[in-house]
Coordinates of C-alpha atoms in Angstrom, one line a residue:
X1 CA 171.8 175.3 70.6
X2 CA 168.9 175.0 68.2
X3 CA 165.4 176.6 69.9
X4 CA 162.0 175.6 68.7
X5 CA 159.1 177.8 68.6
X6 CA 155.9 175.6 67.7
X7 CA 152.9 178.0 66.2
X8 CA 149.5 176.7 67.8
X9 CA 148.8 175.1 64.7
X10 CA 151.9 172.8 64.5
X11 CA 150.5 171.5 68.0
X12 CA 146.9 171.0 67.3
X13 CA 148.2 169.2 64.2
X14 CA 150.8 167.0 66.6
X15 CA 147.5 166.2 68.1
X16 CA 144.9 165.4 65.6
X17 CA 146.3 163.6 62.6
X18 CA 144.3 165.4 60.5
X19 CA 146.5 164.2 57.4
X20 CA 147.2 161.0 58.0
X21 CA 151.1 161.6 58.2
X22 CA 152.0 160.5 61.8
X23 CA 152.0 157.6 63.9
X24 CA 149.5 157.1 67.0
X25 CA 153.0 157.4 69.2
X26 CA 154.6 160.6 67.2
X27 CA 153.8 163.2 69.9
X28 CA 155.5 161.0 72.7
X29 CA 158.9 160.5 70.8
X30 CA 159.1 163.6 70.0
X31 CA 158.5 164.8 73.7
X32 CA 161.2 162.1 74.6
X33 CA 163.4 164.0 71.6
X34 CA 163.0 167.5 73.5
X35 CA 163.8 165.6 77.0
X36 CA 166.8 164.9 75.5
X37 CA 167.9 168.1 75.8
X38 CA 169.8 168.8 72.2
X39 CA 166.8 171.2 71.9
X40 CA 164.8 173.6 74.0
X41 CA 161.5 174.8 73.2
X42 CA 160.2 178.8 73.2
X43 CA 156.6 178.3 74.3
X44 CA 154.5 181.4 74.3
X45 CA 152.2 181.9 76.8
X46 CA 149.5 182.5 74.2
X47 CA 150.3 179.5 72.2
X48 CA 150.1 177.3 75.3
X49 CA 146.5 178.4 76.1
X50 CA 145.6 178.7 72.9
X51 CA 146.3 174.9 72.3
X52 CA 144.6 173.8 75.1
X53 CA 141.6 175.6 74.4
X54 CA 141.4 174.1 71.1
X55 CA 142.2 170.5 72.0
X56 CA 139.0 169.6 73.1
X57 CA 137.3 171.1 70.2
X58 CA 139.3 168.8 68.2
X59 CA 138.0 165.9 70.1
X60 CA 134.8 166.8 69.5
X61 CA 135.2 167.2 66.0
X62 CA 136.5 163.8 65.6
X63 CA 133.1 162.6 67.3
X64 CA 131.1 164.8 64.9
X65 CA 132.9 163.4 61.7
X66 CA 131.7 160.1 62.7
X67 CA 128.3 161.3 62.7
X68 CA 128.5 162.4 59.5
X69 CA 130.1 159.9 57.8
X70 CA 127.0 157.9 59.1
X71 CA 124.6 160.2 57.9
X72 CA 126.1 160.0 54.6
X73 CA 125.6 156.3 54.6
X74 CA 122.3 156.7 55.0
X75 CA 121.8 159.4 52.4
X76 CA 123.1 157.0 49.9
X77 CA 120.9 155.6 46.9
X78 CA 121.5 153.5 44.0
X79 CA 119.5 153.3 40.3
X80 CA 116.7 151.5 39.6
X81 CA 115.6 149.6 36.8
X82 CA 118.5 147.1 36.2
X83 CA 117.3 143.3 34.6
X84 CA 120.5 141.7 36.0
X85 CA 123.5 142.2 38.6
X86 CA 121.2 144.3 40.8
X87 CA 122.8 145.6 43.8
X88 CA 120.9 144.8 47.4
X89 CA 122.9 148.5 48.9
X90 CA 120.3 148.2 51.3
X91 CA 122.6 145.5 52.7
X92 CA 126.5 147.1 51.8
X93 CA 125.4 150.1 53.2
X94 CA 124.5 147.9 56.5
X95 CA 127.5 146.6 56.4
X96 CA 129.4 149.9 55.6
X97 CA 127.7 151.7 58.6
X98 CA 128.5 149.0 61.2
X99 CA 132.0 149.6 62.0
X100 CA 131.3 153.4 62.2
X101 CA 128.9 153.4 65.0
X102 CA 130.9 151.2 66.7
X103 CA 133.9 153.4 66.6
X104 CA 131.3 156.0 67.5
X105 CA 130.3 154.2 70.3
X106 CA 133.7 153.5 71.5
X107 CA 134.5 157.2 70.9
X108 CA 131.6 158.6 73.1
X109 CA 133.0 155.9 75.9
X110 CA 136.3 157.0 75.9
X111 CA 136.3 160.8 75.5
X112 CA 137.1 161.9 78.3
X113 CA 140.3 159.6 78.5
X114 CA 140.9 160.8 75.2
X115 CA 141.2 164.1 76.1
X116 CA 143.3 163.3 79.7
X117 CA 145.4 161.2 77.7
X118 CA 145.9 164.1 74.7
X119 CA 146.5 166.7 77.4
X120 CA 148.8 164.7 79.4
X121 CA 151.1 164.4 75.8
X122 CA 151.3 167.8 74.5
X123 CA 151.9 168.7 78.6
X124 CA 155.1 166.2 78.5
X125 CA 156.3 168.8 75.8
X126 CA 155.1 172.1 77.6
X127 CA 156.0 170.9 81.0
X128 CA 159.2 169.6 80.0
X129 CA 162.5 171.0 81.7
X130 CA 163.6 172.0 77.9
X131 CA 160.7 173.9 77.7
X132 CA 160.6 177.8 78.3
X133 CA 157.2 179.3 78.8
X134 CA 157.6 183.0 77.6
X135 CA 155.0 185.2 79.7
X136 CA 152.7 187.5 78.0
X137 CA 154.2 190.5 80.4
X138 CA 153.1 194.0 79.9
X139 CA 155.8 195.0 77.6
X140 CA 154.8 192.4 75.0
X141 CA 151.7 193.5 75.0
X142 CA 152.7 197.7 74.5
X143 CA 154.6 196.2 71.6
X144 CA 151.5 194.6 70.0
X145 CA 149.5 197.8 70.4
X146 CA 151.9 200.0 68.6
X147 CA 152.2 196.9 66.0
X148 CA 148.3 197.1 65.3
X149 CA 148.4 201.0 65.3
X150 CA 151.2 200.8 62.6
X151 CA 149.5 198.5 60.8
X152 CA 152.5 195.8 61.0
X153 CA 152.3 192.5 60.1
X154 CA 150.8 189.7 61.1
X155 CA 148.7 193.3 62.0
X156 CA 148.5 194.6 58.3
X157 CA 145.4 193.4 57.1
X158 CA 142.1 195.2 58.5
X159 CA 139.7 191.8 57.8
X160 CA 141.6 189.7 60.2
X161 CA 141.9 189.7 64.0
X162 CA 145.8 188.4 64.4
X163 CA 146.6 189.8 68.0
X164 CA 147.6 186.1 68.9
X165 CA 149.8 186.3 66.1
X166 CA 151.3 189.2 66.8
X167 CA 152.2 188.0 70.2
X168 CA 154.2 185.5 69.0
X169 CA 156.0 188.1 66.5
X170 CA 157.2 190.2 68.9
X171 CA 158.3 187.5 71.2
X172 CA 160.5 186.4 68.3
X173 CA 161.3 189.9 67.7
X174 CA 162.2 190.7 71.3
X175 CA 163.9 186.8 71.9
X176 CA 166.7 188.7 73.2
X177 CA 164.8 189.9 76.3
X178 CA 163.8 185.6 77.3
X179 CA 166.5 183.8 76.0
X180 CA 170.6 184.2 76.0
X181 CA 171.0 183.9 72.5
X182 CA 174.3 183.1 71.2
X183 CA 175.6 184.1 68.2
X184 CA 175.5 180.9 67.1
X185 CA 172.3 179.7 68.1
X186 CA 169.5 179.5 65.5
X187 CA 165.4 179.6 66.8
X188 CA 163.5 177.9 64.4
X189 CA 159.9 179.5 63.9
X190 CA 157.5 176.5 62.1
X191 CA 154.1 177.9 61.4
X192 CA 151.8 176.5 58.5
X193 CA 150.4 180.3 58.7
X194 CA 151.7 182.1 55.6
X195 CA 149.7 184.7 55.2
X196 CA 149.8 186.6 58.5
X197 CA 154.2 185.4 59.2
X198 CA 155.2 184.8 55.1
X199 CA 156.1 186.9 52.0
X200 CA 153.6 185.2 50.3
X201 CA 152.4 181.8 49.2
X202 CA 155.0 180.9 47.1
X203 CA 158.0 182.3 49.7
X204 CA 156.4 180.5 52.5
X205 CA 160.0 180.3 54.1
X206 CA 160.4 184.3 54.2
X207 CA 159.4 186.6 56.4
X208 CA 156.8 189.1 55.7
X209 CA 159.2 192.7 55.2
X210 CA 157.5 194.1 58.3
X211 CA 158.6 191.6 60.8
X212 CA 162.1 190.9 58.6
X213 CA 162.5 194.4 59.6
X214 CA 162.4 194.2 62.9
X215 CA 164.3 191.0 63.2
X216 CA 166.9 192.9 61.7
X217 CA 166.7 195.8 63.7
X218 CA 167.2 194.1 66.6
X219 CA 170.4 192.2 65.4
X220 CA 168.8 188.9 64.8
X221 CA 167.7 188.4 61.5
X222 CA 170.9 185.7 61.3
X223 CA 169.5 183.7 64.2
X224 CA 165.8 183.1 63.4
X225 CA 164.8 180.8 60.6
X226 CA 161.2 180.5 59.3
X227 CA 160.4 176.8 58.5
X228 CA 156.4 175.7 56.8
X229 CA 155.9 172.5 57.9
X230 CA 157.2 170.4 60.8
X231 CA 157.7 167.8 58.4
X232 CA 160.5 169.9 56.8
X233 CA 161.7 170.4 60.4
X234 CA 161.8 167.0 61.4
X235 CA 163.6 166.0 58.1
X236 CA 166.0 168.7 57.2
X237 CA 167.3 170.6 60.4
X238 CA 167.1 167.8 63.5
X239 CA 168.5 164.9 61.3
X240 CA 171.8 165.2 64.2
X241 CA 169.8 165.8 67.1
X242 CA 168.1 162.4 66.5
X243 CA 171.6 160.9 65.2
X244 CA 172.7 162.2 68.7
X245 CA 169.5 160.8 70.4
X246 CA 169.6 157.1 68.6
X247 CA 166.2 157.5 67.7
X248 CA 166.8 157.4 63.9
X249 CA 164.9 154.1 63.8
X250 CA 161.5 155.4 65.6
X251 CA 161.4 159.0 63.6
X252 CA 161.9 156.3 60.4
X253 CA 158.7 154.7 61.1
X254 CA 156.8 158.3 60.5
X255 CA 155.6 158.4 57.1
X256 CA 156.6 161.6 56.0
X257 CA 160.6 160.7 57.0
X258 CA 161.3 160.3 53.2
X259 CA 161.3 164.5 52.6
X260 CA 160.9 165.5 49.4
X261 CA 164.3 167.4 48.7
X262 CA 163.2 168.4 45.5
X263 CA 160.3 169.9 46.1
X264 CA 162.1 171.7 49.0
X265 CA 164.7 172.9 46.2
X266 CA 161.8 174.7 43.9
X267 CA 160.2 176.3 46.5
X268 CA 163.9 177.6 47.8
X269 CA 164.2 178.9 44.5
X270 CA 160.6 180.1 43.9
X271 CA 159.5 177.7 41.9
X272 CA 156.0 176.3 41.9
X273 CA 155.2 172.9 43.5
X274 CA 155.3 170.3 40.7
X275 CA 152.2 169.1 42.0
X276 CA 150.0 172.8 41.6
X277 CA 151.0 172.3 37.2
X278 CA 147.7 171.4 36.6
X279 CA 145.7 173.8 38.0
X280 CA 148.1 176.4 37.5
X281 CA 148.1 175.1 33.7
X282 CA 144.4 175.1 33.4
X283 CA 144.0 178.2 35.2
X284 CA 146.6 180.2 33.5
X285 CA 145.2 178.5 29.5
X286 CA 141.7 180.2 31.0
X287 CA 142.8 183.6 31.3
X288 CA 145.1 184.0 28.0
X289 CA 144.5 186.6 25.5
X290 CA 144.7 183.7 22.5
X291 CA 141.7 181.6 24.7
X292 CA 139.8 185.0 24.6
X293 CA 140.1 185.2 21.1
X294 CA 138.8 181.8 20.7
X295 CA 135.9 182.8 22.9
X296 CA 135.1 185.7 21.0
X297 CA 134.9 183.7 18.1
X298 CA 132.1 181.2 19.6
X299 CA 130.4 184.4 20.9
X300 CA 130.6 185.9 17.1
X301 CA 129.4 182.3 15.8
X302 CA 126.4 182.1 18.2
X303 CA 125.3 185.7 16.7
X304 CA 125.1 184.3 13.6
X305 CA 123.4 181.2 14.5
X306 CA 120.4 183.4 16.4
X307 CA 120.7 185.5 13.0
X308 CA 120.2 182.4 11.0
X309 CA 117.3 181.2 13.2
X310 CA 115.0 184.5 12.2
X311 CA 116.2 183.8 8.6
X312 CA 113.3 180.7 9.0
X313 CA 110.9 182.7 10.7
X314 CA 111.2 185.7 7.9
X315 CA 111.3 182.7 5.2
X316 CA 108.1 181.3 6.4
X317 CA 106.5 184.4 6.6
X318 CA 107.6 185.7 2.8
X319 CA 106.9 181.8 1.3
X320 CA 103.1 182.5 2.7
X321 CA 102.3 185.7 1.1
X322 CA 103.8 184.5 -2.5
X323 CA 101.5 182.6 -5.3
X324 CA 103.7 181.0 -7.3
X325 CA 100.8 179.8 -9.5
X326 CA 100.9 183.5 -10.6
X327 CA 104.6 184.4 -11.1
X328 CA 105.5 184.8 -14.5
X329 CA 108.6 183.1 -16.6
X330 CA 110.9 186.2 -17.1
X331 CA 110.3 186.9 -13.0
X332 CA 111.9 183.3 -12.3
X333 CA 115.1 184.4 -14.7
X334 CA 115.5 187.8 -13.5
X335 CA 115.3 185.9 -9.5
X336 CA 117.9 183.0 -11.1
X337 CA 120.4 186.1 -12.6
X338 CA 120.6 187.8 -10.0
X339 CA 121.6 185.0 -7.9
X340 CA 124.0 183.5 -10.6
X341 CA 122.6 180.5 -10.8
X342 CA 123.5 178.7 -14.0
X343 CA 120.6 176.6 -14.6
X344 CA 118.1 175.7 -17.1
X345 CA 114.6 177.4 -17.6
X346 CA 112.6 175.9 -14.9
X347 CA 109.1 176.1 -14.9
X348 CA 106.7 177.6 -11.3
X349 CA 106.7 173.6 -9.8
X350 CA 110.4 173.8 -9.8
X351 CA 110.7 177.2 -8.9
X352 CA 108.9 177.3 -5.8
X353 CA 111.0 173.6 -4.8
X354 CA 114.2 175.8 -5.1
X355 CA 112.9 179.0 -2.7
X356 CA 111.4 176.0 -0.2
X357 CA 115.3 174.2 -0.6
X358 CA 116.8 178.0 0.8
X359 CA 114.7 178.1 3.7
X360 CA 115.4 174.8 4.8
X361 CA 119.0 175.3 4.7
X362 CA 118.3 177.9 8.0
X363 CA 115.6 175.3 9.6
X364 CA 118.9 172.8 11.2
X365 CA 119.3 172.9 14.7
X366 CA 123.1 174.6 15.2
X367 CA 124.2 174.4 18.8
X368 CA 125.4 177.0 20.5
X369 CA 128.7 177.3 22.0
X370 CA 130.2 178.0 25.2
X371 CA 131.6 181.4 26.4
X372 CA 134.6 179.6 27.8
X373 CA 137.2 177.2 27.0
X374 CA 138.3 174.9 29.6
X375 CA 141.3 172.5 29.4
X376 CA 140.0 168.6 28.8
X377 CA 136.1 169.8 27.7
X378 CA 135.7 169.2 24.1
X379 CA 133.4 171.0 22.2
X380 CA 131.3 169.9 19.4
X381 CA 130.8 172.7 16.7
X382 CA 128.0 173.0 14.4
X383 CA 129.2 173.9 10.7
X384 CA 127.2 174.4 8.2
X385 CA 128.7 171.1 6.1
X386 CA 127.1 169.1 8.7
X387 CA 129.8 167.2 9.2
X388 CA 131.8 166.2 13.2
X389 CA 133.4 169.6 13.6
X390 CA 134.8 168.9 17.3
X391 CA 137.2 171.1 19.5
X392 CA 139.4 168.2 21.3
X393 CA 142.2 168.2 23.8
X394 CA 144.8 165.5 24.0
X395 CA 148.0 164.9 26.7
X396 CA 146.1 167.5 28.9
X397 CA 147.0 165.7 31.9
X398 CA 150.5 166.7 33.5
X399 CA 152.6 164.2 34.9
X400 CA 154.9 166.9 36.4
X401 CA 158.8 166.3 36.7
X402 CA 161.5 168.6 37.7
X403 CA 163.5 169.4 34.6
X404 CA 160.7 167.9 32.2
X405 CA 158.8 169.7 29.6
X406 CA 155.8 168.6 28.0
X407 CA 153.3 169.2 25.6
X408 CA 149.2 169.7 25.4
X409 CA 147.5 169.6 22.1
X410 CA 144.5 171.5 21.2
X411 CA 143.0 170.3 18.2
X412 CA 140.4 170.7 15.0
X413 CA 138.6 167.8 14.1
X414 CA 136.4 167.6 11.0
X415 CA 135.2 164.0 11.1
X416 CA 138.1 162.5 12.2
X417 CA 140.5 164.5 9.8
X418 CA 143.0 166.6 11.5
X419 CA 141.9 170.3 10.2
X420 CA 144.4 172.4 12.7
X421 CA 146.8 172.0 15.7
X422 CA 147.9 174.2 18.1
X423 CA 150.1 173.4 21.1
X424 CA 150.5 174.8 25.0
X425 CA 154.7 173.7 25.9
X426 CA 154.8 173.5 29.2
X427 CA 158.3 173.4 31.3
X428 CA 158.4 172.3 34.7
X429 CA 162.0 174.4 35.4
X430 CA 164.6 173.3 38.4
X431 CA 166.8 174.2 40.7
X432 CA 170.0 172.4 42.1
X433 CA 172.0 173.7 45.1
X434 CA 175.9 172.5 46.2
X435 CA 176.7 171.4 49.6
X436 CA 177.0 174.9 50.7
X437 CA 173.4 175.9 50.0
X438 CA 174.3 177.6 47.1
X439 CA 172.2 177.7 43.4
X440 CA 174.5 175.6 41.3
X441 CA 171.9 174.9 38.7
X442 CA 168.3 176.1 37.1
X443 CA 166.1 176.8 35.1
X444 CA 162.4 178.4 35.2
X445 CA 159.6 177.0 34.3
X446 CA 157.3 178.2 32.0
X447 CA 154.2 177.9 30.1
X448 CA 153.9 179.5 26.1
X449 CA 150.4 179.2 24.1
X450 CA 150.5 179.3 21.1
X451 CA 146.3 178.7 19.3
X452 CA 147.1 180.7 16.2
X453 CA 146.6 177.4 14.0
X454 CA 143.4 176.7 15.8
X455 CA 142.4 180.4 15.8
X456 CA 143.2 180.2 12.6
X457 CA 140.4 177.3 11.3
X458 CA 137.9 178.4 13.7
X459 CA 138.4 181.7 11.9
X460 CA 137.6 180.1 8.5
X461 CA 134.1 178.3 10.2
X462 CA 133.0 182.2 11.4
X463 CA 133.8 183.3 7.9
X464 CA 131.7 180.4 5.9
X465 CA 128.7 181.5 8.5
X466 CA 129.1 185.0 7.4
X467 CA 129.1 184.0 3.8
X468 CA 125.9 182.1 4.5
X469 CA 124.0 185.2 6.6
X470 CA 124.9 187.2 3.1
X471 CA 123.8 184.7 1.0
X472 CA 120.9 184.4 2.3
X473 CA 119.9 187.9 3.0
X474 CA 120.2 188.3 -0.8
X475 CA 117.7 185.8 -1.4
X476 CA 115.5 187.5 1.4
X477 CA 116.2 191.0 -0.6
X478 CA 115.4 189.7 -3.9
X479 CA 112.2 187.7 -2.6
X480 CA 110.7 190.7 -1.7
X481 CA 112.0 192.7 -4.5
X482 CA 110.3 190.4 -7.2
X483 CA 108.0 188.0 -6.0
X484 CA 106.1 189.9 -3.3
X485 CA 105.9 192.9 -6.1
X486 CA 104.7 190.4 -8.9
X487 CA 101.8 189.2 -6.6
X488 CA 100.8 192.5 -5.2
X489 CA 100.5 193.5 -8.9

């Protein structure tokens, strides 16, 4: 015999298709799949009352979503100034809001026949003869209070109060004392609630150690299995009740009857969803040592650039106090020779041209950069050449496939000339079982950075803006040392 035991958010979600992944009729056929009688349901007190309580809460959330979305109708706005194609959304959001207040209106008729007609569903499942209501007695509840003083899960964590979830542990845990479990006879336990039943996020199909503990202590470890969504339930483990029911065709009509077996096989195996790559990519490229050292590298650049912006101010100030009317030939060669500049004499006129050309060389306006790097944001960089320095990313969005690899490029672009690549190979790993349920096949999946060549460049850009700072602290240095001198003399 197979046994069900529903969590209270598997029914609230049989109830309001929050989703959008059932049919209006799914609650009835599957009450008519439980009349059946291939399955029974375990229906803990707590999780009975607890549904009921919350079903008309749902209902009246559904009422104020419609209010909102009407709200945010009106909220809406549009731009101004257009000379042709302009929009009248005075009108589409006229048209947009109509249909919503007359479901709203409709709604606010019929809620109270809502909620009969809701309760009178989920009670064709609780009230069915298949169903077996498990009492919370006085011994359940002794169980839950040495549970909270041990600090056992779903009791573990002191932010949370779980006592309804613990209720339903130890009425798993203590099945024995409701139900005449056989030895082959499985209870299924589908709750969405991994972090108070589950190992963790990724093992959402394990039990948490504490309560795997006492499952096993009391002999039935083998007879419980833990199952995340009802949509895996529906599509994996009841497959011959409904064969045996003849409802194949109605449970075909729900749209989430075409399981996805290979994302059930990675997260059997631990592997992450194909569709968390991208984030996971994005956040894992975030928090690399290699992206730090990028980042230190903008924050050693944007030094530099505030360094080169006092370079004007100190310019401007030393330009002012010199007369270059009085500065004498052999002060001009001595300035030149120590700077190596190979030029010819040049006379005061020329002279004071060339100390004006230095300080405008720290007078551009040099961006700063970020103090992170985020997969897809290019950044522009301001080099001292002047010419499109950018930071670009290219193939940075996944198209995740099980058994694919693939490849993001990080690149350094110096008006449109390729200066550096580096690369991030990503592989999506998999994971095939045999008809026994066995790992036949796999691989993990994996994510390698390598920015050295980029690293690399960007290294190259901090090292011409240190040559510059000392460059031009020289010419500082040697203003004061013979020009200021000259004039005070």
């Amino acid at each position: 015999m197979k046994y069900l035991l529903l969590d209270t958010n598997i029914y609230i979600n049989l109830i309001a298709n929050r989703r959008n992944d059932i049919t209006s009729t799914f609650i009835t056929n599957f009450a008519a799949l439980v009349a059946v009688g291939g399955i029974k349901i375990i229906l803990p007190e707590i999780v009975q009352y607890e549904t009921l309580k919350h079903l008309e809460e749902q209902v009246e959330t559904i009422g104020k979503l419609l209010e909102n979305q009407i709200v945010g109708i009106k909220e809406l706005y549009w731009l101004t100034g257009f000379q042709a194609d302009e929009l009248d959304i005075e009108s589409y959001k006229s048209e947009a809001e109509k249909p919503l207040k007359e479901l709203l209106e409709i709604f606010i008729k019929q809620k109270d026949k809502y909620i009969s007609e809701v309760k009178e569903s989920i009670n064709d499942i609780f009230e069915n003869e298949n169903t077996k209501i498990i009492e919370t007695s006085e011994q359940l509840i002794n169980h839950v209070s040495k549970r909270k003083i041990f600090k056992r899960a779903p009791l573990h964590k002191e932010t949370k109060d779980s006592l309804a979830d613990a209720l339903i542990a130890e009425t798993l845990i203590n099945i024995k004392s409701f139900v005449n479990l056989e030895d082959e006879d499985i209870i299924y336990f589908v709750t969405e609630n991994y972090k108070d039943f589950s190992l963790d996020k990724v093992h959402k199909d394990v039990f948490h150690p504490h309560i795997q503990a006492d499952l096993k202590k009391n002999g039935i470890i083998e007879n419980i299995k833990l199952v995340n969504s009802f949509n895996k339930l529906i599509a994996l483990e009841l497959q011959e009740e409904i064969k045996d029911a003849h409802m194949e065709l109605i449970f075909n009509d729900e749209p989430f009857y075409e399981f996805d077996f290979d994302e059930e096989a990675r997260e059997m195996a631990g592997l992450p969803s194909l569709s968390s790559f991208q984030d996971n990519m994005e956040e894992y490229v975030s928090e690399h040592d290699e992206t730090q050292l990028i980042i230190d590298i903008f924050g050693d650049i944007n030094k530099k650039i505030i360094k080169i912006e006092e370079f004007y101010g100190e310019y401007d100030d030393l330009i002012g106090r010199i007369n270059f009317e009085t500065i004498e030939k052999e002060t001009i060669e001595q300035f030149q020779a120590e700077l190596d500049i190979e030029k010819k004499s040049c006379n005061r006129e020329e002279f004071e041209d060339q100390i004006m050309r230095f300080m405008s060389e720290t007078e551009e306006d040099y961006e700063r950069l970020p103090d992170c790097l985020y997969v897809g944001e290019d950044i522009e960089i301001s080099n001292l050449s002047h010419s499109a320095l950018i930071l670009k990313w290219n193939d940075y969005e996944l198209t995740p496939v099980s058994a694919g690899t693939h490849t993001v490029y990080l690149q350094l672009i110096n008006s449109s000339e390729l200066i550096a690549e580096s690369r991030i190979e990503i592989n999506y790993g998999y994971m095939c079982f045999d008809e026994d349920g066995n790992a036949a096949d796999g691989c993990k999946s994996n994510i390698e950075i390598d920015f050295y060549n980029v690293i690399k460049a960007l290294d190259h850009v901090r090292e011409d803006y240190e040559e510059f700072i000392i460059k031009h602290e020289h010419i500082l240095s040697l203003i004061i040392k013979f020009l200021l001198i000259d004039n005070e003399n």
